[in-house]
Amino acid sequence: MIPLCFSACGASVTLDEARGGVDPPRPLTPRRERVTLVVDGTHFIVDPALFVAHPDTMLGRMFGPARQHNFTRPNAKGEYEVAEGIGASIFRVILDFYRGGLLQCPEGVPVAELREACDYLCINFDYSTVRCRDLSALLHELSNDGARRQFEVFLEELVVPAMVSSAQEGERECHIVVLLDDDIVDWDQDNPPPMGEEYSQILYSTRLYRFFKYIENRDVAKALLKERGLKNIRIGVEGYPTCKEKVKRRPGGRSEVIYNYVQRPFIQLSWEKEEGKSRHVDFQCVRSKSVPNLTATLEEGPVRPAATPTPQVDELDRLNGPSPQMRPSNPFSRPKRI
């Protein structure tokens, strides 16, 4: 008997299949692609679709459209060597993020190491993506993020204008003192503090003062300033004179003003590339040795005069100055004292 066929929506089944006697053929599902990643000598076989679902991360970019343009190439064995410098245990945590959206930091793994891996792989590191038993270490990293964002605002609004003001006056460095909003500086014009505070830039900001109370925030600020190309960075706390406390009379009628000092944060930095190099003209004089017995010297032979030292000059002066003229020297002349 010839089996009858029914057609519905373009799919054909036989009568026996329609009666349930024979199961209809199922469409073949293609095998999902797998790639082998080599991290710290360990092989991970994963589905690249996990990474493509997060296109903002580094692995998402590597195995997304970039792979079609041969931006990501396997080695001779067809394996992908990725995440250089990241340990295998850390990378397992990274894979859990791609599978479930959370970074569960296991015990024994430093949170700072997981943070560095997230920064390298462009994975968002905050409380919405990280779970950790060591809350102290986690909050420390989150505080560093907040301090960096906060100091970027302070830098643009307060610190950079102070540096620009010093640079416009011809200075090559800047010393900034941070005072409270309600601090009052009242110096005696005839007897100012004898420590050079008049050359400091003053910033009145209680918020910046509170920011610099923590050593960790100072470290974050110093790292950010170094990233911006500044040199000789020092951030700390020092005494700053605000107003005179009393006046002492010295013998001879001279008066001495004693000031009240308060502990306030300071920033000292420079923007010159050549550090610690002096560009002043350094004249050096060396005494020449005299000849005690000219007759004995003539019998031995002609005496060469001692070389006259030349001053050390700046390279710009050497280029712009006149060319030196050679003078004939008399081998028998006695060198002059300098």
Tab-separated table of N, CA and C in Angstrom, residues 146-235:
chain	number	residue	atom	x	y	z
A	146	GLY	N	36.245	55.184	43.667
A	146	GLY	CA	35.575	56.438	43.999
A	146	GLY	C	36.554	57.579	44.196
A	147	ALA	N	37.708	57.296	44.824
A	147	ALA	CA	38.705	58.342	45.044
A	147	ALA	C	39.282	58.833	43.721
A	148	ARG	N	39.486	57.935	42.792
A	148	ARG	CA	40.026	58.343	41.491
A	148	ARG	C	39.054	59.264	40.763
A	149	ARG	N	37.771	58.878	40.759
A	149	ARG	CA	36.772	59.727	40.097
A	149	ARG	C	36.668	61.083	40.791
A	150	GLN	N	36.737	61.088	42.114
A	150	GLN	CA	36.604	62.340	42.850
A	150	GLN	C	37.806	63.250	42.616
A	151	PHE	N	39.021	62.677	42.607
A	151	PHE	CA	40.194	63.531	42.433
A	151	PHE	C	40.294	64.051	40.997
A	152	GLU	N	39.757	63.331	40.042
A	152	GLU	CA	39.736	63.859	38.671
A	152	GLU	C	38.956	65.172	38.618
A	153	VAL	N	37.890	65.280	39.408
A	153	VAL	CA	37.129	66.531	39.472
A	153	VAL	C	37.942	67.607	40.177
A	154	PHE	N	38.561	67.261	41.317
A	154	PHE	CA	39.402	68.226	42.033
A	154	PHE	C	40.551	68.712	41.146
A	155	LEU	N	41.110	67.804	40.375
A	155	LEU	CA	42.254	68.159	39.535
A	155	LEU	C	41.875	69.219	38.507
A	156	GLU	N	40.761	69.018	37.840
A	156	GLU	CA	40.366	69.950	36.784
A	156	GLU	C	39.848	71.274	37.349
A	157	GLU	N	39.150	71.214	38.470
A	157	GLU	CA	38.517	72.428	38.996
A	157	GLU	C	39.435	73.252	39.890
A	158	LEU	N	40.367	72.623	40.618
A	158	LEU	CA	41.170	73.336	41.608
A	158	LEU	C	42.668	73.287	41.325
A	159	VAL	N	43.210	72.099	41.111
A	159	VAL	CA	44.661	71.944	41.045
A	159	VAL	C	45.222	72.503	39.743
A	160	VAL	N	44.617	72.187	38.618
A	160	VAL	CA	45.141	72.659	37.328
A	160	VAL	C	45.152	74.186	37.250
A	161	PRO	N	44.096	74.910	37.651
A	161	PRO	CA	44.193	76.381	37.626
A	161	PRO	C	45.343	76.922	38.475
A	162	ALA	N	45.637	76.287	39.622
A	162	ALA	CA	46.762	76.745	40.444
A	162	ALA	C	48.087	76.506	39.734
A	163	MET	N	48.229	75.381	39.047
A	163	MET	CA	49.462	75.110	38.308
A	163	MET	C	49.621	76.076	37.136
A	164	VAL	N	48.521	76.370	36.465
A	164	VAL	CA	48.579	77.318	35.345
A	164	VAL	C	49.003	78.694	35.835
A	165	SER	N	48.503	79.112	36.997
A	165	SER	CA	48.889	80.409	37.553
A	165	SER	C	50.384	80.465	37.841
A	166	SER	N	50.943	79.398	38.382
A	166	SER	CA	52.388	79.364	38.640
A	166	SER	C	53.179	79.361	37.345
A	167	ALA	N	52.718	78.612	36.339
A	167	ALA	CA	53.436	78.547	35.066
A	167	ALA	C	53.433	79.903	34.363
A	168	GLN	N	52.335	80.638	34.461
A	168	GLN	CA	52.275	81.951	33.820
A	168	GLN	C	53.205	82.962	34.479
A	169	GLU	N	53.609	82.703	35.715
A	169	GLU	CA	54.570	83.565	36.393
A	169	GLU	C	56.014	83.140	36.153
A	170	GLY	N	56.204	82.130	35.290
A	170	GLY	CA	57.548	81.667	34.969
A	170	GLY	C	58.075	80.578	35.867
A	171	GLU	N	57.247	80.051	36.778
A	171	GLU	CA	57.686	78.991	37.661
A	171	GLU	C	57.738	77.667	36.913
A	172	ARG	N	58.557	76.746	37.420
A	172	ARG	CA	58.688	75.418	36.840
A	172	ARG	C	58.110	74.330	37.743
A	173	GLU	N	57.628	74.729	38.889
A	173	GLU	CA	57.016	73.802	39.824
A	173	GLU	C	55.946	74.548	40.611
A	174	CYS	N	55.201	73.799	41.389
A	174	CYS	CA	54.089	74.422	42.111
A	174	CYS	C	53.963	73.760	43.481
A	175	HIS	N	53.749	74.583	44.480
A	175	HIS	CA	53.520	74.115	45.847
A	175	HIS	C	52.137	74.607	46.261
A	176	ILE	N	51.234	73.677	46.492
A	176	ILE	CA	49.834	74.004	46.773
A	176	ILE	C	49.509	73.570	48.199
A	177	VAL	N	48.924	74.474	48.964
A	177	VAL	CA	48.466	74.181	50.317
A	177	VAL	C	46.946	74.221	50.329
A	178	VAL	N	46.332	73.205	50.941
A	178	VAL	CA	44.874	73.091	50.980
A	178	VAL	C	44.399	73.499	52.370
A	179	LEU	N	43.639	74.580	52.438
A	179	LEU	CA	43.083	75.066	53.699
A	179	LEU	C	41.582	74.797	53.750
A	180	LEU	N	41.043	74.901	54.951
A	180	LEU	CA	39.597	74.765	55.116
A	180	LEU	C	38.896	76.021	54.599
A	181	ASP	N	37.616	75.870	54.329
A	181	ASP	CA	36.850	77.010	53.824
A	181	ASP	C	36.805	78.163	54.829
A	182	ASP	N	36.831	77.848	56.133
A	182	ASP	CA	36.735	78.895	57.152
A	182	ASP	C	38.083	79.256	57.763
A	183	ASP	N	39.191	78.772	57.193
A	183	ASP	CA	40.512	79.181	57.682
A	183	ASP	C	40.772	80.643	57.321
A	184	ILE	N	41.384	81.370	58.247
A	184	ILE	CA	41.703	82.788	58.034
A	184	ILE	C	43.223	82.954	58.118
A	185	VAL	N	43.783	83.520	57.078
A	185	VAL	CA	45.219	83.789	57.027
A	185	VAL	C	45.419	85.283	57.237
A	186	ASP	N	46.065	85.646	58.335
A	186	ASP	CA	46.299	87.047	58.677
A	186	ASP	C	47.766	87.199	59.060
A	187	TRP	N	48.579	87.638	58.113
A	187	TRP	CA	50.007	87.779	58.351
A	187	TRP	C	50.369	89.238	58.613
A	188	ASP	N	51.387	89.415	59.418
A	188	ASP	CA	51.945	90.737	59.655
A	188	ASP	C	52.756	91.140	58.430
A	189	GLN	N	52.372	92.245	57.796
A	189	GLN	CA	53.045	92.657	56.573
A	189	GLN	C	54.515	92.991	56.801
A	190	ASP	N	54.834	93.507	57.974
A	190	ASP	CA	56.225	93.852	58.257
A	190	ASP	C	57.050	92.645	58.673
A	191	ASN	N	56.425	91.629	59.200
A	191	ASN	CA	57.130	90.431	59.660
A	191	ASN	C	56.390	89.184	59.171
A	192	PRO	N	56.486	88.847	57.883
A	192	PRO	CA	55.817	87.650	57.376
A	192	PRO	C	56.517	86.396	57.879
A	193	PRO	N	55.902	85.245	57.749
A	193	PRO	CA	56.541	83.995	58.188
A	193	PRO	C	57.847	83.757	57.431
A	194	PRO	N	58.913	83.377	58.114
A	194	PRO	CA	60.218	83.253	57.463
A	194	PRO	C	60.445	81.889	56.832
A	195	MET	N	59.455	81.354	56.157
A	195	MET	CA	59.608	80.017	55.584
A	195	MET	C	59.256	79.960	54.113
A	196	GLY	N	59.017	81.069	53.474
A	196	GLY	CA	58.708	81.059	52.054
A	196	GLY	C	57.284	80.675	51.725
A	197	GLU	N	56.364	80.774	52.696
A	197	GLU	CA	54.981	80.424	52.412
A	197	GLU	C	54.330	81.371	51.412
A	198	GLU	N	54.945	82.544	51.225
A	198	GLU	CA	54.338	83.490	50.292
A	198	GLU	C	54.400	82.998	48.854
A	199	TYR	N	55.210	81.978	48.596
A	199	TYR	CA	55.313	81.445	47.238
A	199	TYR	C	54.379	80.249	47.012
A	200	SER	N	53.576	79.905	47.998
A	200	SER	CA	52.660	78.775	47.873
A	200	SER	C	51.332	79.224	47.285
A	201	GLN	N	50.719	78.326	46.534
A	201	GLN	CA	49.363	78.541	46.056
A	201	GLN	C	48.395	78.033	47.118
A	202	ILE	N	47.375	78.816	47.421
A	202	ILE	CA	46.434	78.464	48.472
A	202	ILE	C	45.105	78.055	47.846
A	203	LEU	N	44.606	76.903	48.272
A	203	LEU	CA	43.287	76.443	47.854
A	203	LEU	C	42.405	76.317	49.097
A	204	TYR	N	41.277	76.988	49.085
A	204	TYR	CA	40.314	76.886	50.178
A	204	TYR	C	39.255	75.858	49.771
A	205	SER	N	39.365	74.666	50.302
A	205	SER	CA	38.416	73.606	49.963
A	205	SER	C	38.395	72.587	51.095
A	206	THR	N	37.330	72.585	51.869
A	206	THR	CA	37.185	71.601	52.938
A	206	THR	C	37.029	70.200	52.377
A	207	ARG	N	36.396	70.066	51.220
A	207	ARG	CA	36.213	68.748	50.601
A	207	ARG	C	37.555	68.148	50.193
A	208	LEU	N	38.416	68.956	49.597
A	208	LEU	CA	39.735	68.453	49.219
A	208	LEU	C	40.577	68.154	50.457
A	209	TYR	N	40.406	68.960	51.510
A	209	TYR	CA	41.103	68.701	52.776
A	209	TYR	C	40.691	67.340	53.336
A	210	ARG	N	39.407	67.041	53.337
A	210	ARG	CA	38.926	65.754	53.836
A	210	ARG	C	39.406	64.617	52.941
A	211	PHE	N	39.500	64.867	51.650
A	211	PHE	CA	39.965	63.831	50.724
A	211	PHE	C	41.402	63.419	51.061
A	212	PHE	N	42.253	64.383	51.361
A	212	PHE	CA	43.663	64.103	51.619
A	212	PHE	C	43.928	63.621	53.039
A	213	LYS	N	42.888	63.489	53.867
A	213	LYS	CA	43.082	62.961	55.208
A	213	LYS	C	43.565	61.517	55.165
A	214	TYR	N	43.183	60.779	54.121
A	214	TYR	CA	43.504	59.364	54.020
A	214	TYR	C	44.754	59.159	53.160
A	215	ILE	N	45.667	58.356	53.679
A	215	ILE	CA	46.887	58.064	52.924
A	215	ILE	C	46.554	57.350	51.619
A	216	GLU	N	45.531	56.476	51.648
A	216	GLU	CA	45.160	55.755	50.433
A	216	GLU	C	44.710	56.717	49.333
A	217	ASN	N	43.973	57.773	49.713
A	217	ASN	CA	43.553	58.753	48.717
A	217	ASN	C	44.743	59.517	48.154
A	218	ARG	N	45.735	59.782	49.002
A	218	ARG	CA	46.933	60.458	48.495
A	218	ARG	C	47.663	59.585	47.481
A	219	ASP	N	47.706	58.269	47.740
A	219	ASP	CA	48.349	57.365	46.782
A	219	ASP	C	47.608	57.353	45.450
A	220	VAL	N	46.282	57.365	45.515
A	220	VAL	CA	45.490	57.395	44.282
A	220	VAL	C	45.741	58.699	43.520
A	221	ALA	N	45.760	59.817	44.248
A	221	ALA	CA	46.008	61.114	43.606
A	221	ALA	C	47.398	61.172	42.995
A	222	LYS	N	48.394	60.643	43.697
A	222	LYS	CA	49.760	60.654	43.172
A	222	LYS	C	49.865	59.816	41.909
A	223	ALA	N	49.217	58.654	41.886
A	223	ALA	CA	49.244	57.816	40.686
A	223	ALA	C	48.574	58.512	39.510
A	224	LEU	N	47.475	59.209	39.774
A	224	LEU	CA	46.781	59.913	38.692
A	224	LEU	C	47.612	61.071	38.164
A	225	LEU	N	48.270	61.821	39.053
A	225	LEU	CA	49.132	62.922	38.610
A	225	LEU	C	50.307	62.404	37.794
A	226	LYS	N	50.834	61.246	38.185
A	226	LYS	CA	51.944	60.665	37.425
A	226	LYS	C	51.474	60.238	36.042
A	227	GLU	N	50.255	59.718	35.943
A	227	GLU	CA	49.715	59.353	34.639
A	227	GLU	C	49.554	60.572	33.733
A	228	ARG	N	49.315	61.730	34.325
A	228	ARG	CA	49.142	62.952	33.540
A	228	ARG	C	50.472	63.608	33.172
A	229	GLY	N	51.598	62.953	33.471
A	229	GLY	CA	52.898	63.426	33.028
A	229	GLY	C	53.613	64.367	33.967
A	230	LEU	N	53.144	64.534	35.203
A	230	LEU	CA	53.790	65.446	36.141
A	230	LEU	C	54.938	64.746	36.862
A	231	LYS	N	55.893	65.543	37.366
A	231	LYS	CA	57.120	65.012	37.947
A	231	LYS	C	57.259	65.459	39.402
A	232	ASN	N	58.204	64.793	40.102
A	232	ASN	CA	58.575	65.172	41.477
A	232	ASN	C	57.344	65.401	42.355
A	233	ILE	N	56.435	64.456	42.370
A	233	ILE	CA	55.155	64.618	43.068
A	233	ILE	C	55.327	64.259	44.539
A	234	ARG	N	54.935	65.157	45.403
A	234	ARG	CA	54.913	64.927	46.844
A	234	ARG	C	53.562	65.395	47.393
A	235	ILE	N	52.905	64.504	48.126
A	235	ILE	CA	51.623	64.828	48.743
A	235	ILE	C	51.703	64.422	50.212
